[in-house]
Amino acid sequence: GENVEQHPSTLSVQEGDSAVIKCTYSDSASNYFPWYKQELGKRPQLIIDIRSNVGEKKDQRIAVTLNKTAKHFSLHITETQPEDSAVYFCAALKGVGGGTSYGKLTFGQGTILTVHP
Amino acid sequence: DTGVSQNPRHKITKRGQNVTFRCDPISEHNRLYWYRQTLGQGPEFLTYFQNEAQLEKSRLLSDRFSAERPKGSFSTLEIQRTEQGDSAMYLCASSLGRGPRDEQYFGPGTRLTVT
């Protein structure tokens, strides 16, 4: 089955700096890669996702890059703010039915991001 | 209803008791997923439904666990003869289930503590 490794497990940055979290996956057939942000005691919230037919996607201060050959993808947060502090999870999915995003998510272990004011 | 809801939010039970959790997905979402999350880990897949059909079950879902979605709307997850190792956050997610885009949106979870 799919295996997702996430690094680093903890990341501490100063406000305004950039933060990068990296994930690798094992199943080359995986085609959908979402990132979730989970604040303490709250539900995981989808913040950005990327599909295997694109290499990069950006949404304001957040961007995700995907390298299918190397089977890794990364989350980039620029101009970090204290409210970005949370646990971030990457995930991978092998869509059933070809080209879809239906199916189970396999999550990484999470990265605790702390942004110091 | 603007999000996935789960009840109860917290459940404390004694070892050996049965517990049942409920998940109400976002309206019109055809797919419903159950995940389990232990402290410091990412969610782990348990099972998922397309309408009322259960399409896949993880090996994590032992015979003490059963999930249903009888009318293709809400779902229940039952754990029989609970064990201390069942203590975790049980998360439900739903997705539209149509078209190529199928983002999963999570509920707040039910935190189970088995004493």
PDB file of C-alpha atoms in Angstrom:
ATOM      1  CA  GLY A   1       0.000   0.000   0.000  1.00  0.00           C
ATOM      2  CA  GLU A   2       0.864   3.673  -0.094  1.00  0.00           C
ATOM      3  CA  ASN A   3       3.367   5.063   2.403  1.00  0.00           C
ATOM      4  CA  VAL A   4       3.874   8.782   3.007  1.00  0.00           C
ATOM      5  CA  GLU A   5       6.868  10.184   4.858  1.00  0.00           C
ATOM      6  CA  GLN A   6       6.832  13.789   6.086  1.00  0.00           C
ATOM      7  CA  HIS A   7       9.703  15.995   7.268  1.00  0.00           C
ATOM      8  CA  PRO A   8      10.505  17.777   9.452  1.00  0.00           C
ATOM      9  CA  SER A   9       8.413  16.687  12.419  1.00  0.00           C
ATOM     10  CA  THR A  10       8.796  20.124  14.012  1.00  0.00           C
ATOM     11  CA  LEU A  11       9.612  23.465  12.427  1.00  0.00           C
ATOM     12  CA  SER A  12      10.174  26.752  14.212  1.00  0.00           C
ATOM     13  CA  VAL A  13      10.437  30.031  12.288  1.00  0.00           C
ATOM     14  CA  GLN A  14      10.328  33.730  12.945  1.00  0.00           C
ATOM     15  CA  GLU A  15       7.350  35.735  11.769  1.00  0.00           C
ATOM     16  CA  GLY A  16       7.885  36.815   8.179  1.00  0.00           C
ATOM     17  CA  ASP A  17      10.207  33.931   7.324  1.00  0.00           C
ATOM     18  CA  SER A  18       9.328  31.144   4.911  1.00  0.00           C
ATOM     19  CA  ALA A  19       8.513  27.583   5.935  1.00  0.00           C
ATOM     20  CA  VAL A  20       8.914  24.461   3.809  1.00  0.00           C
ATOM     21  CA  ILE A  21       7.534  21.019   4.603  1.00  0.00           C
ATOM     22  CA  LYS A  22       8.427  18.020   2.449  1.00  0.00           C
ATOM     23  CA  CYS A  23       6.705  14.712   1.812  1.00  0.00           C
ATOM     24  CA  THR A  24       7.610  11.615  -0.161  1.00  0.00           C
ATOM     25  CA  TYR A  25       5.242   8.915  -1.310  1.00  0.00           C
ATOM     26  CA  SER A  26       5.786   5.357  -2.432  1.00  0.00           C
ATOM     27  CA  ASP A  27       3.014   4.543  -4.925  1.00  0.00           C
ATOM     28  CA  SER A  28       3.762   6.057  -8.327  1.00  0.00           C
ATOM     29  CA  ALA A  29       0.076   5.687  -9.227  1.00  0.00           C
ATOM     30  CA  SER A  30      -0.962   8.263  -6.607  1.00  0.00           C
ATOM     31  CA  ASN A  31      -2.478  11.239  -8.383  1.00  0.00           C
ATOM     32  CA  TYR A  32      -3.870  13.614  -5.753  1.00  0.00           C
ATOM     33  CA  PHE A  33      -1.941  15.340  -2.964  1.00  0.00           C
ATOM     34  CA  PRO A  34      -3.779  17.535  -0.449  1.00  0.00           C
ATOM     35  CA  TRP A  35      -2.387  19.432   2.512  1.00  0.00           C
ATOM     36  CA  TYR A  36      -4.341  19.855   5.728  1.00  0.00           C
ATOM     37  CA  LYS A  37      -3.849  22.280   8.614  1.00  0.00           C
ATOM     38  CA  GLN A  38      -4.968  21.143  12.054  1.00  0.00           C
ATOM     39  CA  GLU A  39      -5.069  23.516  14.984  1.00  0.00           C
ATOM     40  CA  LEU A  40      -5.103  22.103  18.482  1.00  0.00           C
ATOM     41  CA  GLY A  41      -8.390  20.353  19.202  1.00  0.00           C
ATOM     42  CA  LYS A  42      -9.860  21.200  15.812  1.00  0.00           C
ATOM     43  CA  ARG A  43     -10.660  19.368  12.603  1.00  0.00           C
ATOM     44  CA  PRO A  44      -8.128  19.024   9.780  1.00  0.00           C
ATOM     45  CA  GLN A  45      -8.792  21.769   7.234  1.00  0.00           C
ATOM     46  CA  LEU A  46      -7.874  21.481   3.575  1.00  0.00           C
ATOM     47  CA  ILE A  47      -5.603  24.386   2.669  1.00  0.00           C
ATOM     48  CA  ILE A  48      -4.313  23.457  -0.778  1.00  0.00           C
ATOM     49  CA  ASP A  49      -4.096  20.452  -3.045  1.00  0.00           C
ATOM     50  CA  ILE A  50      -2.374  19.449  -6.257  1.00  0.00           C
ATOM     51  CA  ARG A  51      -3.065  16.831  -8.868  1.00  0.00           C
ATOM     52  CA  SER A  52      -0.477  14.836 -10.726  1.00  0.00           C
ATOM     53  CA  ASN A  53      -1.025  16.669 -14.015  1.00  0.00           C
ATOM     54  CA  VAL A  54       0.493  19.904 -12.680  1.00  0.00           C
ATOM     55  CA  GLY A  55       3.838  20.670 -11.099  1.00  0.00           C
ATOM     56  CA  GLU A  56       3.006  23.688  -8.973  1.00  0.00           C
ATOM     57  CA  LYS A  57       0.014  25.466  -7.517  1.00  0.00           C
ATOM     58  CA  LYS A  58      -0.130  28.702  -5.568  1.00  0.00           C
ATOM     59  CA  ASP A  59      -2.777  30.332  -3.399  1.00  0.00           C
ATOM     60  CA  GLN A  60      -1.703  33.635  -1.873  1.00  0.00           C
ATOM     61  CA  ARG A  61       1.071  32.846   0.645  1.00  0.00           C
ATOM     62  CA  ILE A  62       0.817  29.088   0.182  1.00  0.00           C
ATOM     63  CA  ALA A  63       2.256  27.035  -2.655  1.00  0.00           C
ATOM     64  CA  VAL A  64       2.689  23.346  -3.322  1.00  0.00           C
ATOM     65  CA  THR A  65       5.145  21.734  -5.715  1.00  0.00           C
ATOM     66  CA  LEU A  66       5.090  18.189  -7.034  1.00  0.00           C
ATOM     67  CA  ASN A  67       7.925  16.135  -8.516  1.00  0.00           C
ATOM     68  CA  LYS A  68       6.373  12.935  -9.876  1.00  0.00           C
ATOM     69  CA  THR A  69       9.689  11.474 -10.972  1.00  0.00           C
ATOM     70  CA  ALA A  70      11.151  11.730  -7.491  1.00  0.00           C
ATOM     71  CA  LYS A  71       7.781  11.056  -5.863  1.00  0.00           C
ATOM     72  CA  HIS A  72       7.893  14.002  -3.542  1.00  0.00           C
ATOM     73  CA  PHE A  73       5.851  17.122  -2.943  1.00  0.00           C
ATOM     74  CA  SER A  74       6.355  20.159  -0.760  1.00  0.00           C
ATOM     75  CA  LEU A  75       4.369  22.877   0.968  1.00  0.00           C
ATOM     76  CA  HIS A  76       5.790  26.380   0.946  1.00  0.00           C
ATOM     77  CA  ILE A  77       4.443  29.109   3.214  1.00  0.00           C
ATOM     78  CA  THR A  78       5.841  32.597   2.691  1.00  0.00           C
ATOM     79  CA  GLU A  79       5.638  35.593   5.019  1.00  0.00           C
ATOM     80  CA  THR A  80       4.614  33.382   7.920  1.00  0.00           C
ATOM     81  CA  GLN A  81       2.333  34.761  10.613  1.00  0.00           C
ATOM     82  CA  PRO A  82       1.700  33.538  14.181  1.00  0.00           C
ATOM     83  CA  GLU A  83      -1.730  32.284  13.094  1.00  0.00           C
ATOM     84  CA  ASP A  84       0.012  29.866  10.728  1.00  0.00           C
ATOM     85  CA  SER A  85       1.135  27.934  13.827  1.00  0.00           C
ATOM     86  CA  ALA A  86      -0.516  24.504  13.664  1.00  0.00           C
ATOM     87  CA  VAL A  87       0.134  20.902  12.678  1.00  0.00           C
ATOM     88  CA  TYR A  88       0.338  20.395   8.925  1.00  0.00           C
ATOM     89  CA  PHE A  89      -0.359  17.047   7.276  1.00  0.00           C
ATOM     90  CA  CYS A  90       0.388  15.994   3.757  1.00  0.00           C
ATOM     91  CA  ALA A  91      -1.538  13.151   2.158  1.00  0.00           C
ATOM     92  CA  ALA A  92      -1.560  11.086  -1.010  1.00  0.00           C
ATOM     93  CA  LEU A  93      -4.377   9.352  -2.815  1.00  0.00           C
ATOM     94  CA  LYS A  94      -4.513   6.888  -5.678  1.00  0.00           C
ATOM     95  CA  GLY A  95      -7.766   7.669  -7.356  1.00  0.00           C
ATOM     96  CA  VAL A  96      -9.954   4.753  -8.302  1.00  0.00           C
ATOM     97  CA  GLY A  97     -11.505   4.713 -11.744  1.00  0.00           C
ATOM     98  CA  GLY A  98      -8.566   6.364 -13.447  1.00  0.00           C
ATOM     99  CA  GLY A  99      -7.908  10.089 -13.291  1.00  0.00           C
ATOM    100  CA  THR A 100     -10.227  10.726 -10.374  1.00  0.00           C
ATOM    101  CA  SER A 101      -9.565  11.801  -6.821  1.00  0.00           C
ATOM    102  CA  TYR A 102     -11.860   9.238  -5.238  1.00  0.00           C
ATOM    103  CA  GLY A 103     -10.496   7.004  -2.566  1.00  0.00           C
ATOM    104  CA  LYS A 104      -8.699   6.804   0.721  1.00  0.00           C
ATOM    105  CA  LEU A 105      -6.104   9.324   1.841  1.00  0.00           C
ATOM    106  CA  THR A 106      -2.795   8.159   3.260  1.00  0.00           C
ATOM    107  CA  PHE A 107      -1.393  10.799   5.592  1.00  0.00           C
ATOM    108  CA  GLY A 108       2.100  11.739   6.644  1.00  0.00           C
ATOM    109  CA  GLN A 109       3.039  11.924  10.297  1.00  0.00           C
ATOM    110  CA  GLY A 110       2.542  15.675  10.545  1.00  0.00           C
ATOM    111  CA  THR A 111       4.740  18.744  11.069  1.00  0.00           C
ATOM    112  CA  ILE A 112       4.288  21.014  14.067  1.00  0.00           C
ATOM    113  CA  LEU A 113       4.899  24.529  12.773  1.00  0.00           C
ATOM    114  CA  THR A 114       5.546  27.274  15.302  1.00  0.00           C
ATOM    115  CA  VAL A 115       5.786  30.869  14.115  1.00  0.00           C
ATOM    116  CA  HIS A 116       7.359  33.167  16.706  1.00  0.00           C
ATOM    117  CA  PRO A 117       6.234  36.805  16.676  1.00  0.00           C
TER     118      PRO A 117
ATOM    119  CA  ASP B   1     -25.619  22.851   7.451  1.00  0.00           C
ATOM    120  CA  THR B   2     -22.294  24.053   6.204  1.00  0.00           C
ATOM    121  CA  GLY B   3     -19.984  21.302   7.371  1.00  0.00           C
ATOM    122  CA  VAL B   4     -19.560  17.736   8.498  1.00  0.00           C
ATOM    123  CA  SER B   5     -20.925  17.153  11.988  1.00  0.00           C
ATOM    124  CA  GLN B   6     -20.140  14.361  14.431  1.00  0.00           C
ATOM    125  CA  ASN B   7     -21.747  13.252  17.654  1.00  0.00           C
ATOM    126  CA  PRO B   8     -20.879  12.868  20.393  1.00  0.00           C
ATOM    127  CA  ARG B   9     -17.769  15.029  20.522  1.00  0.00           C
ATOM    128  CA  HIS B  10     -16.389  13.159  23.483  1.00  0.00           C
ATOM    129  CA  LYS B  11     -17.067   9.675  24.807  1.00  0.00           C
ATOM    130  CA  ILE B  12     -15.613   8.038  27.876  1.00  0.00           C
ATOM    131  CA  THR B  13     -16.378   4.365  28.296  1.00  0.00           C
ATOM    132  CA  LYS B  14     -15.166   1.419  30.274  1.00  0.00           C
ATOM    133  CA  ARG B  15     -13.292  -1.409  28.655  1.00  0.00           C
ATOM    134  CA  GLY B  16     -15.660  -4.015  27.282  1.00  0.00           C
ATOM    135  CA  GLN B  17     -18.535  -1.639  26.611  1.00  0.00           C
ATOM    136  CA  ASN B  18     -19.970  -0.925  23.174  1.00  0.00           C
ATOM    137  CA  VAL B  19     -19.980   2.582  21.711  1.00  0.00           C
ATOM    138  CA  THR B  20     -21.589   4.124  18.635  1.00  0.00           C
ATOM    139  CA  PHE B  21     -20.625   7.339  16.879  1.00  0.00           C
ATOM    140  CA  ARG B  22     -22.607   9.275  14.306  1.00  0.00           C
ATOM    141  CA  CYS B  23     -21.468  11.340  11.338  1.00  0.00           C
ATOM    142  CA  ASP B  24     -23.623  13.675   9.258  1.00  0.00           C
ATOM    143  CA  PRO B  25     -21.899  14.611   5.995  1.00  0.00           C
ATOM    144  CA  ILE B  26     -22.230  17.796   4.007  1.00  0.00           C
ATOM    145  CA  SER B  27     -25.543  17.802   2.140  1.00  0.00           C
ATOM    146  CA  GLU B  28     -25.361  16.174  -1.294  1.00  0.00           C
ATOM    147  CA  HIS B  29     -21.986  14.587  -0.575  1.00  0.00           C
ATOM    148  CA  ASN B  30     -22.113  11.012  -1.808  1.00  0.00           C
ATOM    149  CA  ARG B  31     -18.901   9.759  -0.272  1.00  0.00           C
ATOM    150  CA  LEU B  32     -18.280   9.365   3.421  1.00  0.00           C
ATOM    151  CA  TYR B  33     -15.014   8.336   5.051  1.00  0.00           C
ATOM    152  CA  TRP B  34     -13.979   7.262   8.544  1.00  0.00           C
ATOM    153  CA  TYR B  35     -10.456   7.820   9.833  1.00  0.00           C
ATOM    154  CA  ARG B  36      -8.814   7.301  13.204  1.00  0.00           C
ATOM    155  CA  GLN B  37      -6.211   9.656  14.637  1.00  0.00           C
ATOM    156  CA  THR B  38      -4.033   8.977  17.653  1.00  0.00           C
ATOM    157  CA  LEU B  39      -2.026  11.652  19.430  1.00  0.00           C
ATOM    158  CA  GLY B  40       0.862  12.946  17.365  1.00  0.00           C
ATOM    159  CA  GLN B  41      -0.053  10.978  14.255  1.00  0.00           C
ATOM    160  CA  GLY B  42      -1.813  11.644  11.011  1.00  0.00           C
ATOM    161  CA  PRO B  43      -5.305  10.250  10.420  1.00  0.00           C
ATOM    162  CA  GLU B  44      -5.445   6.588   9.381  1.00  0.00           C
ATOM    163  CA  PHE B  45      -8.082   5.346   6.960  1.00  0.00           C
ATOM    164  CA  LEU B  46     -10.721   2.955   8.308  1.00  0.00           C
ATOM    165  CA  THR B  47     -13.474   2.672   5.714  1.00  0.00           C
ATOM    166  CA  TYR B  48     -15.523   4.594   3.174  1.00  0.00           C
ATOM    167  CA  PHE B  49     -18.945   4.603   1.550  1.00  0.00           C
ATOM    168  CA  GLN B  50     -20.317   5.625  -1.803  1.00  0.00           C
ATOM    169  CA  ASN B  51     -23.943   6.339  -0.974  1.00  0.00           C
ATOM    170  CA  GLU B  52     -24.982   3.336   1.121  1.00  0.00           C
ATOM    171  CA  ALA B  53     -22.386   0.932  -0.279  1.00  0.00           C
ATOM    172  CA  GLN B  54     -19.262   0.280   1.803  1.00  0.00           C
ATOM    173  CA  LEU B  55     -16.499   0.207  -0.809  1.00  0.00           C
ATOM    174  CA  GLU B  56     -13.338  -0.428   1.184  1.00  0.00           C
ATOM    175  CA  LYS B  57     -12.322  -1.403   4.686  1.00  0.00           C
ATOM    176  CA  SER B  58      -8.872  -1.113   6.218  1.00  0.00           C
ATOM    177  CA  ARG B  59      -7.216  -4.008   7.983  1.00  0.00           C
ATOM    178  CA  LEU B  60      -7.329  -1.702  11.010  1.00  0.00           C
ATOM    179  CA  LEU B  61     -11.061  -2.316  11.105  1.00  0.00           C
ATOM    180  CA  SER B  62     -11.210  -5.490  13.154  1.00  0.00           C
ATOM    181  CA  ASP B  63     -14.370  -7.547  13.529  1.00  0.00           C
ATOM    182  CA  ARG B  64     -15.220  -5.475  16.604  1.00  0.00           C
ATOM    183  CA  PHE B  65     -15.774  -2.472  14.354  1.00  0.00           C
ATOM    184  CA  SER B  66     -18.758  -2.016  12.086  1.00  0.00           C
ATOM    185  CA  ALA B  67     -19.838   0.948  10.024  1.00  0.00           C
ATOM    186  CA  GLU B  68     -23.121   1.576   8.285  1.00  0.00           C
ATOM    187  CA  ARG B  69     -24.688   4.186   6.088  1.00  0.00           C
ATOM    188  CA  PRO B  70     -28.178   2.761   5.681  1.00  0.00           C
ATOM    189  CA  LYS B  71     -29.856   5.515   3.656  1.00  0.00           C
ATOM    190  CA  GLY B  72     -26.809   7.011   2.048  1.00  0.00           C
ATOM    191  CA  SER B  73     -26.889  10.043   4.318  1.00  0.00           C
ATOM    192  CA  PHE B  74     -25.572   9.829   7.899  1.00  0.00           C
ATOM    193  CA  SER B  75     -23.241   7.058   8.990  1.00  0.00           C
ATOM    194  CA  THR B  76     -22.613   5.250  12.257  1.00  0.00           C
ATOM    195  CA  LEU B  77     -19.441   3.605  13.496  1.00  0.00           C
ATOM    196  CA  GLU B  78     -19.860   1.032  16.252  1.00  0.00           C
ATOM    197  CA  ILE B  79     -17.093  -0.462  18.332  1.00  0.00           C
ATOM    198  CA  GLN B  80     -17.979  -3.557  20.327  1.00  0.00           C
ATOM    199  CA  ARG B  81     -16.116  -4.757  23.415  1.00  0.00           C
ATOM    200  CA  THR B  82     -13.928  -1.663  23.514  1.00  0.00           C
ATOM    201  CA  GLU B  83     -10.258  -1.981  24.424  1.00  0.00           C
ATOM    202  CA  GLN B  84      -7.872   0.651  25.745  1.00  0.00           C
ATOM    203  CA  GLY B  85      -6.104   0.619  22.383  1.00  0.00           C
ATOM    204  CA  ASP B  86      -9.294   1.931  20.792  1.00  0.00           C
ATOM    205  CA  SER B  87      -8.775   5.287  22.518  1.00  0.00           C
ATOM    206  CA  ALA B  88      -8.345   7.815  19.715  1.00  0.00           C
ATOM    207  CA  MET B  89     -10.020  10.580  17.781  1.00  0.00           C
ATOM    208  CA  TYR B  90     -12.465   9.189  15.226  1.00  0.00           C
ATOM    209  CA  LEU B  91     -12.794  11.518  12.272  1.00  0.00           C
ATOM    210  CA  CYS B  92     -15.415  11.502   9.582  1.00  0.00           C
ATOM    211  CA  ALA B  93     -15.002  13.176   6.207  1.00  0.00           C
ATOM    212  CA  SER B  94     -17.240  13.591   3.203  1.00  0.00           C
ATOM    213  CA  SER B  95     -16.750  14.423  -0.442  1.00  0.00           C
ATOM    214  CA  LEU B  96     -19.002  15.228  -3.351  1.00  0.00           C
ATOM    215  CA  GLY B  97     -18.250  11.982  -5.167  1.00  0.00           C
ATOM    216  CA  ARG B  98     -18.904  13.333  -8.641  1.00  0.00           C
ATOM    217  CA  GLY B  99     -16.536  14.709 -11.247  1.00  0.00           C
ATOM    218  CA  PRO B 100     -12.747  14.690 -11.137  1.00  0.00           C
ATOM    219  CA  ARG B 101     -12.498  16.963  -8.112  1.00  0.00           C
ATOM    220  CA  ASP B 102     -13.276  15.171  -4.869  1.00  0.00           C
ATOM    221  CA  GLU B 103     -11.864  17.057  -1.925  1.00  0.00           C
ATOM    222  CA  GLN B 104     -12.493  15.484   1.469  1.00  0.00           C
ATOM    223  CA  TYR B 105     -13.804  17.738   4.221  1.00  0.00           C
ATOM    224  CA  PHE B 106     -13.455  16.635   7.814  1.00  0.00           C
ATOM    225  CA  GLY B 107     -15.764  16.817  10.795  1.00  0.00           C
ATOM    226  CA  PRO B 108     -14.624  17.839  14.288  1.00  0.00           C
ATOM    227  CA  GLY B 109     -14.200  14.245  15.393  1.00  0.00           C
ATOM    228  CA  THR B 110     -15.330  12.121  18.314  1.00  0.00           C
ATOM    229  CA  ARG B 111     -12.692  11.648  20.979  1.00  0.00           C
ATOM    230  CA  LEU B 112     -12.995   8.201  22.558  1.00  0.00           C
ATOM    231  CA  THR B 113     -11.362   7.407  25.871  1.00  0.00           C
ATOM    232  CA  VAL B 114     -11.517   3.804  27.064  1.00  0.00           C
ATOM    233  CA  THR B 115     -10.734   3.395  30.761  1.00  0.00           C
TER     234      THR B 115
END
